[in-house]
Short mmCIF file of C-alpha atoms in Angstrom, two decimals:
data_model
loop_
_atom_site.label_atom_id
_atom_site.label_comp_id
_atom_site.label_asym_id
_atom_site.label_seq_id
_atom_site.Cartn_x
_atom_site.Cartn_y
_atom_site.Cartn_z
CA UNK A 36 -128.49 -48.72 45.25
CA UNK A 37 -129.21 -48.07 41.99
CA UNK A 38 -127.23 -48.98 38.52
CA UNK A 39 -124.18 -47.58 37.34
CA UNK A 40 -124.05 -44.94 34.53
CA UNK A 41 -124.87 -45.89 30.87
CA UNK A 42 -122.62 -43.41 29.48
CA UNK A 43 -120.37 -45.99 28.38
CA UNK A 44 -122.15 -48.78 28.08
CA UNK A 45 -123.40 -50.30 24.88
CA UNK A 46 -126.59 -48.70 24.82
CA UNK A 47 -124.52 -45.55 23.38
CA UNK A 48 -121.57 -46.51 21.60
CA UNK A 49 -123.83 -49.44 19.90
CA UNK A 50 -127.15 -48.20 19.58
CA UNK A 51 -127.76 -44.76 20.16
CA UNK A 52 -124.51 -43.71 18.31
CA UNK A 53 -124.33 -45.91 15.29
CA UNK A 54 -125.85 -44.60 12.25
CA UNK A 55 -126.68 -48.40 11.10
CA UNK A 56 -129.88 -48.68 13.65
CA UNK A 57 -132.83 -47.17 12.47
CA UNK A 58 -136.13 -46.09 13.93
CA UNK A 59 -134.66 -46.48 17.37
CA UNK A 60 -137.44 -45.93 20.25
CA UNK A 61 -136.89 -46.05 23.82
CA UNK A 62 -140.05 -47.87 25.06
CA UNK A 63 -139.40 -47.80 28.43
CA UNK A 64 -137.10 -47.28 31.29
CA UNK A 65 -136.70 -47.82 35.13
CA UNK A 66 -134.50 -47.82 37.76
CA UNK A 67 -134.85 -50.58 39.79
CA UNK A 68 -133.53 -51.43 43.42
CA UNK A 69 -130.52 -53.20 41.71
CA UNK A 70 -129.90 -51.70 38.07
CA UNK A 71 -130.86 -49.39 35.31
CA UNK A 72 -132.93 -50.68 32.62
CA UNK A 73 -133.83 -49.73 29.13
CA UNK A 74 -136.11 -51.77 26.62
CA UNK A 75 -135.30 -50.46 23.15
CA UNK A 76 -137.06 -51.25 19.64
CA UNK A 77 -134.63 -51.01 16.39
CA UNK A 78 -134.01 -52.14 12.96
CA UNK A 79 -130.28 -53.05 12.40
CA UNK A 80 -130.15 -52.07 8.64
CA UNK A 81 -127.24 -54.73 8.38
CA UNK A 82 -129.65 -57.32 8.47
CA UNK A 83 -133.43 -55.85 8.08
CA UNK A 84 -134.33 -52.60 5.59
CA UNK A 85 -137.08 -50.10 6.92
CA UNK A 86 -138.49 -50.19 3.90
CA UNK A 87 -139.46 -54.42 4.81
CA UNK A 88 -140.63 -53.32 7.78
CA UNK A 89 -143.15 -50.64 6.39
CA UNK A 90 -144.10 -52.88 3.90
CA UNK A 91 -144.83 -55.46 5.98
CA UNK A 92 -147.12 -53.28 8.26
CA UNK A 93 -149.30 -53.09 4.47
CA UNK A 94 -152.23 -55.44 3.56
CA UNK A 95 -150.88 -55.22 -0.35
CA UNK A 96 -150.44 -58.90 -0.61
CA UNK A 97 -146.34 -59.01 -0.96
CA UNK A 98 -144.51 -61.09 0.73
CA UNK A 99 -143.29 -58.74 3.88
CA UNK A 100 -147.28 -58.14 4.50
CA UNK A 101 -148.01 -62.18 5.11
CA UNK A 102 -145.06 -62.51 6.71
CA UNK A 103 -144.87 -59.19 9.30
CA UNK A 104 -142.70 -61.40 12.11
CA UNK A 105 -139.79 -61.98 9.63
CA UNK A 106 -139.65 -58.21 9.36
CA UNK A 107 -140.49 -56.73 12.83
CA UNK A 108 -138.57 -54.56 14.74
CA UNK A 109 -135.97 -56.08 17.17
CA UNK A 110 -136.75 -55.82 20.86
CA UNK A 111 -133.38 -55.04 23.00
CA UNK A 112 -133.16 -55.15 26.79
CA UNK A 113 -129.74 -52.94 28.32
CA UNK A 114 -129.24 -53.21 32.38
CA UNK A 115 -126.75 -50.45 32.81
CA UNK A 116 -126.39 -49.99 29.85
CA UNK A 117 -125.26 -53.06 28.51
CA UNK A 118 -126.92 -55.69 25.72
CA UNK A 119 -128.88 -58.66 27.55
CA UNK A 120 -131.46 -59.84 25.18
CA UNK A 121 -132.44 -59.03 22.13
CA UNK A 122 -135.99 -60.41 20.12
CA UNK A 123 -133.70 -61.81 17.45
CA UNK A 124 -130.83 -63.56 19.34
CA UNK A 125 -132.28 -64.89 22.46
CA UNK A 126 -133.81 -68.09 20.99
CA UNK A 127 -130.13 -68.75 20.25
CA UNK A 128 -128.37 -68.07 23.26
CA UNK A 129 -131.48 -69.28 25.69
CA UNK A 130 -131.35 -72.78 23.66
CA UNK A 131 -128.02 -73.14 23.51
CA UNK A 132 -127.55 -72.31 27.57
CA UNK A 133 -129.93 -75.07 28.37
CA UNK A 134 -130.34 -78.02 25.93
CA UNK A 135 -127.01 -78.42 25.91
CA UNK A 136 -126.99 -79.12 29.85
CA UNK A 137 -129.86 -80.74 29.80
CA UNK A 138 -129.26 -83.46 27.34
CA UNK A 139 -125.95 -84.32 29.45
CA UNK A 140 -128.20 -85.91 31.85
CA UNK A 141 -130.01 -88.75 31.76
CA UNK A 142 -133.14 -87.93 33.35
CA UNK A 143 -133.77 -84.04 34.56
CA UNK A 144 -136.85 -83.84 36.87
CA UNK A 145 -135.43 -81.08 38.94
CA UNK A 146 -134.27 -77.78 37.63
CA UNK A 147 -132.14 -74.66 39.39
CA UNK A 148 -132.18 -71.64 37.55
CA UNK A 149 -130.22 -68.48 39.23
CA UNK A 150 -131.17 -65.49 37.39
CA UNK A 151 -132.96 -65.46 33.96
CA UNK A 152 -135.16 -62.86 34.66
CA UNK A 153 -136.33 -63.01 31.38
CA UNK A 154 -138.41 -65.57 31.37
CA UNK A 155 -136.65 -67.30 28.58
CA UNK A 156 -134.44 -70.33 30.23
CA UNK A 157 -137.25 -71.15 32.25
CA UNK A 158 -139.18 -71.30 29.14
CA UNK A 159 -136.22 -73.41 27.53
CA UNK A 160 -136.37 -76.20 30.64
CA UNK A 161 -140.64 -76.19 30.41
CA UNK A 162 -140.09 -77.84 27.18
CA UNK A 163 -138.63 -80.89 28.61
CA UNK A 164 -141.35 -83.70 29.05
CA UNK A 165 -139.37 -85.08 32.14
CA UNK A 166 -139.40 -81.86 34.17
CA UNK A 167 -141.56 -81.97 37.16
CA UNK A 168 -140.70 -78.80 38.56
CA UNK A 169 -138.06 -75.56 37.82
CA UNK A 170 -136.97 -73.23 40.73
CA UNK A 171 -135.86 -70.11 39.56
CA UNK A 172 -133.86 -67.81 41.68
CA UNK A 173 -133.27 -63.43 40.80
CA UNK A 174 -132.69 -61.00 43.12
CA UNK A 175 -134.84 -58.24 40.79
CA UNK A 176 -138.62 -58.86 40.80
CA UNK A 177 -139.43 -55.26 39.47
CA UNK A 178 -136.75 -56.18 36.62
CA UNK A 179 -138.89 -59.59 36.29
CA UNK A 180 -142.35 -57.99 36.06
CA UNK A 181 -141.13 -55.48 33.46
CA UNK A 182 -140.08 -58.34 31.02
CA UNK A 183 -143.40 -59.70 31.31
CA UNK A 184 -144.58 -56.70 30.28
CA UNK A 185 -142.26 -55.12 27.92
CA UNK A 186 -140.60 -58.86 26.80
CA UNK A 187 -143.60 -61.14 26.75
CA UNK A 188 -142.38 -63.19 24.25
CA UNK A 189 -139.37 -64.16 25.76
CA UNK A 190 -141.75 -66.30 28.51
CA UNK A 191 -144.70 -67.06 26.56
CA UNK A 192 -145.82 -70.69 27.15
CA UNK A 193 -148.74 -71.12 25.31
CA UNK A 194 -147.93 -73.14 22.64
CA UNK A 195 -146.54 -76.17 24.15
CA UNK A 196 -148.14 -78.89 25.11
CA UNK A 197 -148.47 -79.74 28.79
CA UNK A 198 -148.26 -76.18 29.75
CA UNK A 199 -151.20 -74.95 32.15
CA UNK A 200 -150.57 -71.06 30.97
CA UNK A 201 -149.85 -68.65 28.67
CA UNK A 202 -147.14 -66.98 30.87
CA UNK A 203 -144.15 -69.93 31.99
CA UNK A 204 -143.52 -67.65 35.26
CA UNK A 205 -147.11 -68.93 36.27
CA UNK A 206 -146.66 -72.81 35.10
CA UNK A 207 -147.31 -74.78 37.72
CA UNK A 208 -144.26 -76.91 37.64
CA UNK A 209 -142.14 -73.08 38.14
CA UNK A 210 -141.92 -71.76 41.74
CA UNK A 211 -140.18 -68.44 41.47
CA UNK A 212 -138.05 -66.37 43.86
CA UNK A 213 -136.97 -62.95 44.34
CA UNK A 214 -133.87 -63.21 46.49
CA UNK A 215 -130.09 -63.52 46.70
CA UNK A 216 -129.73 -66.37 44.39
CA UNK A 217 -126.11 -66.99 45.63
CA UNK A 218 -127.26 -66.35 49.05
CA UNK A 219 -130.18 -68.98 48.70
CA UNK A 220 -127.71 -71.97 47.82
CA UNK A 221 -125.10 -71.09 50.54
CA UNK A 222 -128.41 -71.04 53.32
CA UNK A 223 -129.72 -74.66 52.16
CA UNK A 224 -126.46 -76.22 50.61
CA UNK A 225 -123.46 -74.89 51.84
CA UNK A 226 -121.24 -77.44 54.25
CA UNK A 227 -122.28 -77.94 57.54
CA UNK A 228 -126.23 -77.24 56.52
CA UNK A 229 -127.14 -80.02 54.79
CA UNK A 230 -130.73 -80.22 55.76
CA UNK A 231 -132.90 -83.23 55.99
CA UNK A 232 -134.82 -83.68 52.46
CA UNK A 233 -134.26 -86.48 50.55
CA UNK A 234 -132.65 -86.94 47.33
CA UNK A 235 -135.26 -85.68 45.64
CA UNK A 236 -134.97 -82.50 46.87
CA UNK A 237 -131.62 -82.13 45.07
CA UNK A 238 -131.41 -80.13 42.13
CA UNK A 239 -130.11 -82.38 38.24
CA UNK A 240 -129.32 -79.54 36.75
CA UNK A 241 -128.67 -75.93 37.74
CA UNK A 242 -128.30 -73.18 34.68
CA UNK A 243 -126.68 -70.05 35.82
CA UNK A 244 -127.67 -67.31 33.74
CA UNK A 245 -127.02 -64.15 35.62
CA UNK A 246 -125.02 -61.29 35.54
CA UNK A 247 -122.07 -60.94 33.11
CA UNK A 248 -118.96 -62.84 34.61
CA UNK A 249 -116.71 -59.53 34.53
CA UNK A 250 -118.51 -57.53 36.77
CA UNK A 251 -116.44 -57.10 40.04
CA UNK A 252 -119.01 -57.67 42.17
CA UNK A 253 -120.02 -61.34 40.60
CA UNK A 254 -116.44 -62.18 39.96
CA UNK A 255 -115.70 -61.74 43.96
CA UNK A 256 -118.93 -64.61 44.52
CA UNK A 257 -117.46 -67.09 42.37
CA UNK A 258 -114.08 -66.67 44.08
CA UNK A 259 -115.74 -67.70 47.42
CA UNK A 260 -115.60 -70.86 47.16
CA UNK A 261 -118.85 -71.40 50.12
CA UNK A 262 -121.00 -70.24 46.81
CA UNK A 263 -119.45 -72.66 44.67
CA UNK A 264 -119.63 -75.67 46.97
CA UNK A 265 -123.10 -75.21 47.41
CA UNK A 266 -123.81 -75.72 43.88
CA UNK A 267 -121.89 -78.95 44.07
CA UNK A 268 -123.57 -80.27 47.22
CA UNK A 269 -127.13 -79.10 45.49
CA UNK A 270 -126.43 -81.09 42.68
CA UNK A 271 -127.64 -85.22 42.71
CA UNK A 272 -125.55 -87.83 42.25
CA UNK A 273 -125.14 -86.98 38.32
CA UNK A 274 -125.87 -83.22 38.20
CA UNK A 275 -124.82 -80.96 35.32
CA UNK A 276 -123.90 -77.00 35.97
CA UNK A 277 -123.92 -74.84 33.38
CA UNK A 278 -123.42 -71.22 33.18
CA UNK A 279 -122.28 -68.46 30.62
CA UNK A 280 -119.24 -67.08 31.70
CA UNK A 281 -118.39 -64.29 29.56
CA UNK A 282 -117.24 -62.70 26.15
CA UNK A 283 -115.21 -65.39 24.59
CA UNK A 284 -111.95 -63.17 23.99
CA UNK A 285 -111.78 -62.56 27.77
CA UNK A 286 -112.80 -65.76 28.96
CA UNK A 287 -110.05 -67.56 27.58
CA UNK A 288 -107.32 -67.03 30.21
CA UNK A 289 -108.98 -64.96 32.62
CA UNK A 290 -112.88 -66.35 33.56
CA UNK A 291 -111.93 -69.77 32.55
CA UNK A 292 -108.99 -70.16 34.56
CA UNK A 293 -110.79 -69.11 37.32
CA UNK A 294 -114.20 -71.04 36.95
CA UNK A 295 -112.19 -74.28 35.81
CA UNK A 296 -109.68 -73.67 39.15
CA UNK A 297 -112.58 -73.26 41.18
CA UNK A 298 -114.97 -75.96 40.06
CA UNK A 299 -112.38 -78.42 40.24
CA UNK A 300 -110.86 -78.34 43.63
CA UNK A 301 -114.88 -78.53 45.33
CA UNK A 302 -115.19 -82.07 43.33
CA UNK A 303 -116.89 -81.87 40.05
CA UNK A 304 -115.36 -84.59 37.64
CA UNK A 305 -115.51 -83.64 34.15
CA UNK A 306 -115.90 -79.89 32.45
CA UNK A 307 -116.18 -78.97 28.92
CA UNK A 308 -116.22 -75.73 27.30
CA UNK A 309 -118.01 -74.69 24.56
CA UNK A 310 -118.53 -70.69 22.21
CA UNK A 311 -121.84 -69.64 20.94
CA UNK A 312 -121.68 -66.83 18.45
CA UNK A 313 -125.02 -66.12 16.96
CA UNK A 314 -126.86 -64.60 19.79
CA UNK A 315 -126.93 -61.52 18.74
CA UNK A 316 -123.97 -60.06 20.71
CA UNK A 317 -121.08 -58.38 18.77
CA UNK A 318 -118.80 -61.04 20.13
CA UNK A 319 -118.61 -65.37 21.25
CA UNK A 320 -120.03 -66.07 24.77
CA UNK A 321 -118.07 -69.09 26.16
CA UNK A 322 -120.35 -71.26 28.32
CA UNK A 323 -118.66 -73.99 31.35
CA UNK A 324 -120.11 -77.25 31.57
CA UNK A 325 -118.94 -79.15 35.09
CA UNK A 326 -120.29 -82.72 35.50
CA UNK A 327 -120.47 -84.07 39.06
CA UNK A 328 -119.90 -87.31 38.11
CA UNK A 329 -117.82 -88.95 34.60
CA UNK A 330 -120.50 -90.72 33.96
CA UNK A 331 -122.77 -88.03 31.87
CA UNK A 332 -119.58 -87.17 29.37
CA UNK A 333 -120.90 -90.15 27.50
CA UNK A 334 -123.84 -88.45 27.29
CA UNK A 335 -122.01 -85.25 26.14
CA UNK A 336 -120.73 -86.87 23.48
CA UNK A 337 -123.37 -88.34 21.99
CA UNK A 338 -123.66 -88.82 18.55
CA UNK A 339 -125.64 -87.22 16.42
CA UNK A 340 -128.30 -89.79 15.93
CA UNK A 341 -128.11 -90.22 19.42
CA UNK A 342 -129.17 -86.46 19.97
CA UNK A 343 -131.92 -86.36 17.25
CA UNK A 344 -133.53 -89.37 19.67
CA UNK A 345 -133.09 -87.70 22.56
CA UNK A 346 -134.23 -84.56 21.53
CA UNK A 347 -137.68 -86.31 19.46
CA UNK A 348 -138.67 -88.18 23.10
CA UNK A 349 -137.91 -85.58 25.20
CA UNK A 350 -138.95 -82.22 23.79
CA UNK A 351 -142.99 -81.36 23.77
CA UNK A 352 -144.82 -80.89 21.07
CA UNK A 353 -146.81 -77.64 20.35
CA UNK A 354 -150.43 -76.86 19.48
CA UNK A 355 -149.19 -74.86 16.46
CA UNK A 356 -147.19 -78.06 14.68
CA UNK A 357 -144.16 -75.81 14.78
CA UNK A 358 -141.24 -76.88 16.08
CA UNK A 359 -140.80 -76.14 19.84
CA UNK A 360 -137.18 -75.42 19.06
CA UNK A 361 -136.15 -72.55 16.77
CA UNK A 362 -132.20 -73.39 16.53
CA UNK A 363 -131.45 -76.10 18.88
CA UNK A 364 -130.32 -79.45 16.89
CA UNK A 365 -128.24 -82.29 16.86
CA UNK A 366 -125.58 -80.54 14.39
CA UNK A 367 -125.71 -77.64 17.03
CA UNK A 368 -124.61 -79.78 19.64
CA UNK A 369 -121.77 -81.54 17.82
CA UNK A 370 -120.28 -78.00 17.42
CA UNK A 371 -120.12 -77.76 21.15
CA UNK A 372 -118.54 -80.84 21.97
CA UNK A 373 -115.00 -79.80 20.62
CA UNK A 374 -113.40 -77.05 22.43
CA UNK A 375 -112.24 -74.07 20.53
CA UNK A 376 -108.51 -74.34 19.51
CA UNK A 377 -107.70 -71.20 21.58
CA UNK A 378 -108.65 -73.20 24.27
CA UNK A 379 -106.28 -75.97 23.37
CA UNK A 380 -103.31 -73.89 23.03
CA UNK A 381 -103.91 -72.08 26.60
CA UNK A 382 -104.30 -74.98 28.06
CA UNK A 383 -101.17 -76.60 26.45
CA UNK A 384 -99.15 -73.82 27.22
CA UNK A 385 -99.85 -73.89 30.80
CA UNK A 386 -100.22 -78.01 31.19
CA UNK A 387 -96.94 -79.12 29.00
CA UNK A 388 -96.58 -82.58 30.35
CA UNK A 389 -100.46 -83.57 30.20
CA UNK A 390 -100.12 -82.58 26.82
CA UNK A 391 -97.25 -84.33 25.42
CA UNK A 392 -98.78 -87.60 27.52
CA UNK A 393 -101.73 -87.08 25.04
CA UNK A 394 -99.49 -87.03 22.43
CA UNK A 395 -97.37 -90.19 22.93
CA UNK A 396 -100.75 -91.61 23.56
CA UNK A 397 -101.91 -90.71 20.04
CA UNK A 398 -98.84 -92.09 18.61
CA UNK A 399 -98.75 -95.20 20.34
CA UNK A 400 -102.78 -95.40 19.64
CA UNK A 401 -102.90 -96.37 23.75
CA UNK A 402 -105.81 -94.06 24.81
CA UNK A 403 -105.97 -94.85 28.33
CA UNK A 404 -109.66 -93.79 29.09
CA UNK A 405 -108.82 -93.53 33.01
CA UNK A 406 -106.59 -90.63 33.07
CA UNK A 407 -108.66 -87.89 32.80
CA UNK A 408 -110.98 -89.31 35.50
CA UNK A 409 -108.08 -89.47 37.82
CA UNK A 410 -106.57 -86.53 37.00
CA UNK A 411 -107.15 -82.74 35.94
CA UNK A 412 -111.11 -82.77 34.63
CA UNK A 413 -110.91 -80.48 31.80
CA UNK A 414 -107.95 -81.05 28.88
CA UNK A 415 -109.61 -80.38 25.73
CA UNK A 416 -106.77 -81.52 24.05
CA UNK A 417 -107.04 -84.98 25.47
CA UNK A 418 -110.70 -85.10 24.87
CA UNK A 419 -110.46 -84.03 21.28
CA UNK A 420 -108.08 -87.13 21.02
CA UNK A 421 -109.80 -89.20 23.11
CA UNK A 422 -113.57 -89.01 21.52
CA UNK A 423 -112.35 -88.16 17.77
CA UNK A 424 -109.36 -89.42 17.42
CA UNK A 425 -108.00 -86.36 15.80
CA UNK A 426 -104.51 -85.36 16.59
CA UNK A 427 -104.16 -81.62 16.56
CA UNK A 428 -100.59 -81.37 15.73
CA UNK A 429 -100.66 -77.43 15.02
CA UNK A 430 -100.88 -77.19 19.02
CA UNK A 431 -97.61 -79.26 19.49
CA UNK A 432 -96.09 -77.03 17.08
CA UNK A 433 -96.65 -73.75 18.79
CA UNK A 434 -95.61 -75.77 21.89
CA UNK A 435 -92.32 -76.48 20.30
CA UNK A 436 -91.33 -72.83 19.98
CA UNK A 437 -89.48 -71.28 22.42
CA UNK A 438 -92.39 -68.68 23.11
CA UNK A 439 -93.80 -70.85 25.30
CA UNK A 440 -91.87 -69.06 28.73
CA UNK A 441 -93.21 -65.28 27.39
CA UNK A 442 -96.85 -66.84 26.61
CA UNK A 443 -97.07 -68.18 30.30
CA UNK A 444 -95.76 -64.99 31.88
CA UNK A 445 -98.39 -63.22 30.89
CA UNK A 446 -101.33 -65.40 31.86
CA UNK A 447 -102.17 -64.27 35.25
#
């Protein structure tokens, strides 16, 4: 039961093999029940020089030797072969996975997490003042207890405020379990088994940070739809999903089509999609944001003093002074709330009349807020409009080629 071969994954044709990452060092790997996994130190000489990183292992007074974590080695984590983590990137893509979820609504007490054996995106959620408890859901515990081991950083606690230990998988507010997380929310959520706890008991916001969205094996889950209305029916009344769903290049017609298709016909109102590109991966990660209810899209597109306010009550301080938030910001957020252009023309291309109903509402400055809650919940095109105010008229151009029949014919 073990993971498939590494031969081709990006462990060798992006570490091993490339001549631009020095003082590469295996530090450990295991084969767990579910996967192969490697933990790898390197420098990547396009961004760090070995000779820093001596230097800052010195005691000569320079700069590198008072400042040895600007200079350190990166820390890389590979399951079957393929980049998960890395020491420089993860701040990035963990804070961008959850703060942009968890600002959408109003008041998160109760957090889902399915995967994120890590550590980090239940660290992420910790630093929200209004959580009163995180359940986090992987089906690898040996993958789990090496990252505490090998990746302590990534789950390290102990400088915020309010939390009782150094380690977030042992906060208090965190119950933690090492099961099917898909087969978890279909037992306790799926129709027909809606058990007796109250509201409460309901999750506001569930982060899915799992496996990559190509793999065959996840792709087949997220087709049945049993999986997917059981996130719905976990969610309260104005519960946000979230999840990464893939390399931004593929996910444009392929993943997002799907997810979007999906998520839509169990109920949720409102989705938004949004690239992150600085987390250390060689390519964008496009992440889905599906809203239960309308109501929390005002709340997506908040403003940015808006966001500063939000983010200033509700994040926790730390006993250091530093900033519990490394990248996060309201800027950051902004760049989320418009969907990437690629994303426009797909949709236009597939979703003619919707579109040109945007456009004669643009013209005719008529924005009718009510159509997208009664009809199809994600048109970035109408959004952009909508919220901004910004025709896009290079979309209605392509449109008006007569490429639009060979475009659609090859969109699955």
């Amino acid at each position: 039961e073990g993971g498939k071969s590494v031969v081709e994954g990006e462990l060798t044709q992006d570490i091993l093999s490339q001549p631009g990452f020095e003082m590469k060092k295996q530090v450990a790997f295991v084969e767990t029940k579910y996967q192969n996994v490697h933990f790898y130190e390197a420098i990547n000489t396009r961004f760090r020089s070995v000779a820093s990183y001596e230097k800052s292992l010195s005691k000569d007074g320079s700069y590198e030797s008072l400042h040895p974590e600007l200079f350190r080695q990166d820390k890389i984590v590979f399951l079957d072969g393929d980049s998960q983590s890395s020491l420089y990137g993860e701040a990035v893509y963990h804070e961008g996975l959850v703060h942009a979820a968890m600002l959408t609504h109003p008041n998160p007490k109760r957090v889902a997490i399915i995967g994120g054996g890590e550590g980090a995106t239940l660290r992420e959620v910790l630093k929200h003042k209004t959580v009163q408890e995180v359940v986090m859901i992987d089906i690898d515990g040996e993958f789990v207890q090496l990252c505490r081991k090998y990746l302590p950083e990534w789950s390290d606690c102990s400088d915020l405020v309010g939390s009782t230990t150094p380690s977030c998988f042992d906060d208090d507010r965190a119950r933690v379990y090492f099961e099917d997380a898909f087969q978890w929310f279909i037992d306790r959520f799926a129709a027909g088994k809606r058990h007796a706890d109250p509201e409460e008991d309901f999750f506001d916001v569930i982060i899915m940070d799992a496996c990559d969205p190509t793999n065959d094996f996840v792709t087949k889950l997220y087709v049945d739809s049993t999986f997917v209305k059981s996130l719905y029916n976990g969610l309260s009344k104005s519960g946000v999903f979230i999840a990464q769903i893939g390399r931004a290049a593929a996910a444009v017609v392929d993943e997002t089509a799907m997810f979007k298709r999906m998520f839509s016909d169990v109920g949720f109102r409102s989705m938004h999609i949004y690239d992150e590109g600085r987390s250390g991966f060689y390519e964008p990660w496009s992440h889905l944001v599906a809203l239960k209810n309308t109501v929390s899209r005002k709340l997506w597109y908040q403003n940015a003093a808006n966001i500063d306010i939000e983010l200033h009550k509700r994040i926790v301080s730390t006993h250091s002074g530093e900033p519990a938030l490394l990248y996060f910001d309201a800027s950051v957020m902004l760049s989320y709330q418009l969907p990437h252009m690629v994303h426009e023309d797909v949709y236009c291309r597939l979703h003619l009349q919707q579109c040109y109903a945007v456009e004669d509402m643009v013209k005719n400055r008529d924005l009718d807020l009510t159509v997208i809650d009664d009809g199809d919940p994600f048109n970035p095109l109408y959004e952009r409009n909508v919220f901004y105010n910004k025709p896009n008229a290079t979309v209605f151009s392509i449109l008006a080629e007569n490429s639009v029949a060979k475009f659609i014919s090859l969109v699955p």
